[in-house]
Amino acid sequence: MPVIGLTGDVGAGKSTISRVWREMGALVLDADAIAKSLWQDADVQRAAEARWGAGFFEGDIKSVHAKIAQKIFNDDAEYKFASELLHRATFEEIKRRVKNEPGWVVVEIPLLYESGHYGWLDYVVYVTAPAEKRVERNRARGWDENELTRREQWFLPREEKTNRADFILENDGTLEEWEAKGRELGVFFQKATGN
């Protein structure tokens, strides 16, 4: 059965499309959630503490994740280190979960192209939205325009990623219109699986 990679701009509406497709019967996996869970793995923590110092993972999960973000989104070498530490393990776990899935599978992967692990997907959907809309959405995360720019500087250029995608969805209307676009493409994937 096909496995669809869902990626796109930060705050463009990936989570909404994931929800719509889940409601349509897809198994939806979140690569970020899987990667975040790997920070709890003892081997991953040992490797990170060997680089970042003993006790780095002390504290509650939210504060640890904030320390990780501060570390990796401010330094090329640290970003590369964290990517190499987590990307392969994340995709191995995703592949394990989808191996015997009978229906269509959607994997939300914000850093799909940056990871270099996307050749196994049947389709890639890239979602995008106007910059002002994305800034407004990310305010709910506590990010302002500067934080959004800081994070996105580590990503491949949008044009390069959209050129590689099989489908591009532009989130430039209302929520209802965005959900309708998702359902329309979801019907295509349902037909591809015979579901």
C-alpha positions as a Markdown table, in Angstrom:
| # | Residue | x | y | z |
|---|---|---|---|---|
| 1 | Met | 0.0 | 0.0 | 0.0 |
| 2 | Pro | 1.3 | 3.5 | -0.7 |
| 3 | Val | 3.2 | 5.5 | 1.8 |
| 4 | Ile | 2.8 | 9.3 | 1.5 |
| 5 | Gly | 5.3 | 11.7 | 2.9 |
| 6 | Leu | 3.7 | 14.9 | 4.0 |
| 7 | Thr | 6.1 | 17.9 | 4.4 |
| 8 | Gly | 6.1 | 21.6 | 3.8 |
| 9 | Asp | 6.6 | 25.0 | 5.3 |
| 10 | Val | 6.5 | 25.6 | 9.0 |
| 11 | Gly | 3.0 | 26.6 | 9.9 |
| 12 | Ala | 1.5 | 25.9 | 6.5 |
| 13 | Gly | -1.2 | 23.4 | 7.7 |
| 14 | Lys | 0.4 | 20.0 | 7.7 |
| 15 | Ser | -1.4 | 19.0 | 10.9 |
| 16 | Thr | -4.8 | 19.9 | 9.5 |
| 17 | Ile | -4.2 | 17.8 | 6.4 |
| 18 | Ser | -3.0 | 14.9 | 8.6 |
| 19 | Arg | -6.2 | 15.2 | 10.7 |
| 20 | Val | -8.3 | 15.2 | 7.5 |
| 21 | Trp | -6.5 | 12.1 | 6.1 |
| 22 | Arg | -6.7 | 10.3 | 9.5 |
| 23 | Glu | -10.5 | 10.9 | 9.4 |
| 24 | Met | -10.5 | 9.4 | 5.9 |
| 25 | Gly | -9.0 | 6.2 | 7.2 |
| 26 | Ala | -5.2 | 6.7 | 6.8 |
| 27 | Leu | -2.7 | 5.6 | 9.4 |
| 28 | Val | -0.9 | 8.9 | 10.2 |
| 29 | Leu | 2.6 | 8.9 | 11.8 |
| 30 | Asp | 4.3 | 12.0 | 13.1 |
| 31 | Ala | 8.1 | 11.9 | 12.5 |
| 32 | Asp | 8.7 | 14.8 | 14.9 |
| 33 | Ala | 7.0 | 12.9 | 17.7 |
| 34 | Ile | 9.0 | 9.8 | 17.0 |
| 35 | Ala | 12.2 | 11.8 | 16.9 |
| 36 | Lys | 11.4 | 13.6 | 20.1 |
| 37 | Ser | 10.7 | 10.2 | 21.8 |
| 38 | Leu | 14.2 | 9.1 | 20.7 |
| 39 | Trp | 15.7 | 11.8 | 23.0 |
| 40 | Gln | 14.5 | 9.6 | 25.8 |
| 41 | Asp | 16.6 | 6.6 | 24.5 |
| 42 | Ala | 19.6 | 5.9 | 26.7 |
| 43 | Asp | 22.0 | 5.4 | 23.8 |
| 44 | Val | 20.9 | 8.7 | 22.2 |
| 45 | Gln | 21.3 | 10.5 | 25.6 |
| 46 | Arg | 24.7 | 9.1 | 26.1 |
| 47 | Ala | 25.9 | 10.2 | 22.7 |
| 48 | Ala | 24.5 | 13.7 | 23.2 |
| 49 | Glu | 25.9 | 14.0 | 26.7 |
| 50 | Ala | 29.3 | 13.0 | 25.5 |
| 51 | Arg | 29.1 | 16.1 | 23.3 |
| 52 | Trp | 27.0 | 18.5 | 25.3 |
| 53 | Gly | 28.0 | 17.6 | 28.9 |
| 54 | Ala | 26.9 | 15.3 | 31.6 |
| 55 | Gly | 23.5 | 16.1 | 33.1 |
| 56 | Phe | 22.3 | 17.7 | 29.9 |
| 57 | Phe | 19.0 | 15.7 | 30.1 |
| 58 | Glu | 18.3 | 16.7 | 33.7 |
| 59 | Gly | 15.0 | 18.5 | 34.2 |
| 60 | Asp | 11.5 | 18.1 | 32.8 |
| 61 | Ile | 10.9 | 17.1 | 29.2 |
| 62 | Lys | 9.8 | 20.6 | 28.1 |
| 63 | Ser | 12.9 | 22.3 | 29.5 |
| 64 | Val | 15.1 | 19.6 | 28.0 |
| 65 | His | 13.5 | 20.0 | 24.5 |
| 66 | Ala | 14.0 | 23.8 | 24.9 |
| 67 | Lys | 17.7 | 23.2 | 25.6 |
| 68 | Ile | 18.0 | 20.9 | 22.6 |
| 69 | Ala | 16.4 | 23.5 | 20.3 |
| 70 | Gln | 18.7 | 26.2 | 21.6 |
| 71 | Lys | 21.7 | 24.0 | 21.0 |
| 72 | Ile | 20.8 | 22.8 | 17.5 |
| 73 | Phe | 19.2 | 25.8 | 16.0 |
| 74 | Asn | 22.1 | 28.1 | 16.7 |
| 75 | Asp | 25.0 | 26.2 | 15.4 |
| 76 | Asp | 25.7 | 24.4 | 12.1 |
| 77 | Ala | 27.8 | 21.7 | 13.7 |
| 78 | Glu | 25.3 | 20.9 | 16.4 |
| 79 | Tyr | 22.4 | 20.8 | 14.0 |
| 80 | Lys | 24.3 | 18.3 | 11.8 |
| 81 | Phe | 25.2 | 16.3 | 14.9 |
| 82 | Ala | 21.6 | 16.0 | 16.1 |
| 83 | Ser | 20.4 | 15.2 | 12.5 |
| 84 | Glu | 22.9 | 12.4 | 12.1 |
| 85 | Leu | 22.0 | 11.1 | 15.6 |
| 86 | Leu | 18.2 | 11.0 | 15.0 |
| 87 | His | 17.3 | 10.9 | 11.4 |
| 88 | Arg | 18.3 | 7.3 | 10.6 |
| 89 | Ala | 16.8 | 6.0 | 13.8 |
| 90 | Thr | 13.6 | 7.9 | 13.2 |
| 91 | Phe | 13.1 | 6.5 | 9.7 |
| 92 | Glu | 14.0 | 3.0 | 10.7 |
| 93 | Glu | 11.2 | 3.2 | 13.3 |
| 94 | Ile | 8.8 | 4.7 | 10.8 |
| 95 | Lys | 9.5 | 1.9 | 8.3 |
| 96 | Arg | 9.1 | -0.7 | 11.1 |
| 97 | Arg | 5.6 | 0.7 | 11.9 |
| 98 | Val | 4.4 | 0.8 | 8.3 |
| 99 | Lys | 5.8 | -2.5 | 7.1 |
| 100 | Asn | 2.6 | -4.6 | 7.3 |
| 101 | Glu | 0.0 | -1.8 | 7.3 |
| 102 | Pro | -2.9 | -2.8 | 5.0 |
| 103 | Gly | -4.2 | 0.7 | 4.2 |
| 104 | Trp | -2.7 | 4.0 | 3.1 |
| 105 | Val | -0.1 | 5.5 | 5.3 |
| 106 | Val | 0.8 | 9.1 | 5.8 |
| 107 | Val | 4.0 | 10.2 | 7.5 |
| 108 | Glu | 4.2 | 13.8 | 8.5 |
| 109 | Ile | 7.9 | 14.7 | 8.1 |
| 110 | Pro | 8.8 | 18.4 | 8.4 |
| 111 | Leu | 12.5 | 17.8 | 7.5 |
| 112 | Leu | 11.8 | 15.2 | 4.8 |
| 113 | Tyr | 14.3 | 16.5 | 2.2 |
| 114 | Glu | 16.8 | 17.7 | 4.7 |
| 115 | Ser | 17.0 | 14.2 | 6.2 |
| 116 | Gly | 18.0 | 12.6 | 2.9 |
| 117 | His | 15.8 | 9.6 | 3.7 |
| 118 | Tyr | 12.8 | 9.9 | 1.3 |
| 119 | Gly | 13.5 | 7.5 | -1.6 |
| 120 | Trp | 11.3 | 4.8 | -0.1 |
| 121 | Leu | 8.1 | 6.9 | -0.2 |
| 122 | Asp | 5.5 | 6.4 | -2.9 |
| 123 | Tyr | 4.4 | 10.0 | -3.0 |
| 124 | Val | 5.4 | 13.3 | -1.4 |
| 125 | Val | 3.0 | 16.1 | -0.7 |
| 126 | Tyr | 4.4 | 19.6 | 0.0 |
| 127 | Val | 2.1 | 22.1 | 1.7 |
| 128 | Thr | 2.8 | 25.8 | 1.6 |
| 129 | Ala | 1.1 | 29.0 | 2.7 |
| 130 | Pro | 1.8 | 32.8 | 2.5 |
| 131 | Ala | 4.4 | 34.0 | 4.9 |
| 132 | Glu | 2.0 | 36.2 | 6.9 |
| 133 | Lys | -0.3 | 33.3 | 7.5 |
| 134 | Arg | 2.5 | 31.1 | 8.7 |
| 135 | Val | 3.8 | 33.8 | 11.1 |
| 136 | Glu | 0.3 | 34.1 | 12.5 |
| 137 | Arg | -0.1 | 30.4 | 13.0 |
| 138 | Asn | 3.3 | 30.0 | 14.7 |
| 139 | Arg | 2.4 | 32.7 | 17.3 |
| 140 | Ala | 0.4 | 29.9 | 19.0 |
| 141 | Arg | 3.8 | 28.1 | 19.5 |
| 142 | Gly | 5.3 | 31.2 | 21.1 |
| 143 | Trp | 7.4 | 31.9 | 17.9 |
| 144 | Asp | 7.6 | 35.3 | 16.4 |
| 145 | Glu | 8.8 | 36.1 | 12.9 |
| 146 | Asn | 12.4 | 36.1 | 14.0 |
| 147 | Glu | 12.2 | 32.7 | 15.6 |
| 148 | Leu | 10.5 | 31.3 | 12.5 |
| 149 | Thr | 13.2 | 32.7 | 10.3 |
| 150 | Arg | 15.9 | 31.4 | 12.6 |
| 151 | Arg | 14.6 | 27.8 | 12.4 |
| 152 | Glu | 13.9 | 27.9 | 8.7 |
| 153 | Gln | 17.5 | 29.0 | 7.9 |
| 154 | Trp | 18.6 | 25.4 | 8.4 |
| 155 | Phe | 16.1 | 24.1 | 5.7 |
| 156 | Leu | 16.6 | 23.6 | 2.0 |
| 157 | Pro | 15.1 | 26.4 | -0.1 |
| 158 | Arg | 11.3 | 26.0 | -0.7 |
| 159 | Glu | 11.7 | 26.0 | -4.5 |
| 160 | Glu | 14.1 | 23.1 | -4.3 |
| 161 | Lys | 11.7 | 21.1 | -2.2 |
| 162 | Thr | 8.5 | 21.9 | -4.2 |
| 163 | Asn | 10.4 | 20.8 | -7.4 |
| 164 | Arg | 10.9 | 17.4 | -5.8 |
| 165 | Ala | 7.4 | 16.9 | -4.6 |
| 166 | Asp | 4.7 | 14.9 | -6.4 |
| 167 | Phe | 1.9 | 17.2 | -5.2 |
| 168 | Ile | 1.8 | 20.8 | -3.9 |
| 169 | Leu | -1.1 | 22.1 | -1.8 |
| 170 | Glu | -1.3 | 25.9 | -1.3 |
| 171 | Asn | -3.0 | 26.9 | 1.9 |
| 172 | Asp | -4.2 | 30.4 | 0.9 |
| 173 | Gly | -7.9 | 30.4 | 1.8 |
| 174 | Thr | -10.2 | 29.5 | 4.7 |
| 175 | Leu | -9.9 | 26.5 | 7.0 |
| 176 | Glu | -12.9 | 24.9 | 5.2 |
| 177 | Glu | -11.2 | 25.4 | 1.8 |
| 178 | Trp | -8.0 | 23.9 | 3.2 |
| 179 | Glu | -9.8 | 20.9 | 4.5 |
| 180 | Ala | -11.6 | 20.5 | 1.2 |
| 181 | Lys | -8.2 | 20.5 | -0.7 |
| 182 | Gly | -7.0 | 17.8 | 1.7 |
| 183 | Arg | -10.1 | 15.6 | 1.2 |
| 184 | Glu | -9.8 | 16.0 | -2.6 |
| 185 | Leu | -6.2 | 14.7 | -2.6 |
| 186 | Gly | -7.1 | 12.1 | 0.0 |
| 187 | Val | -9.7 | 10.6 | -2.3 |
| 188 | Phe | -6.9 | 10.1 | -4.9 |
| 189 | Phe | -4.8 | 8.2 | -2.3 |
| 190 | Gln | -7.8 | 6.1 | -1.2 |
| 191 | Lys | -8.4 | 5.1 | -4.8 |
| 192 | Ala | -4.7 | 4.1 | -5.1 |
| 193 | Thr | -5.2 | 1.7 | -2.3 |
| 194 | Gly | -8.6 | 0.4 | -3.3 |
| 195 | Asn | -10.1 | 1.6 | 0.1 |
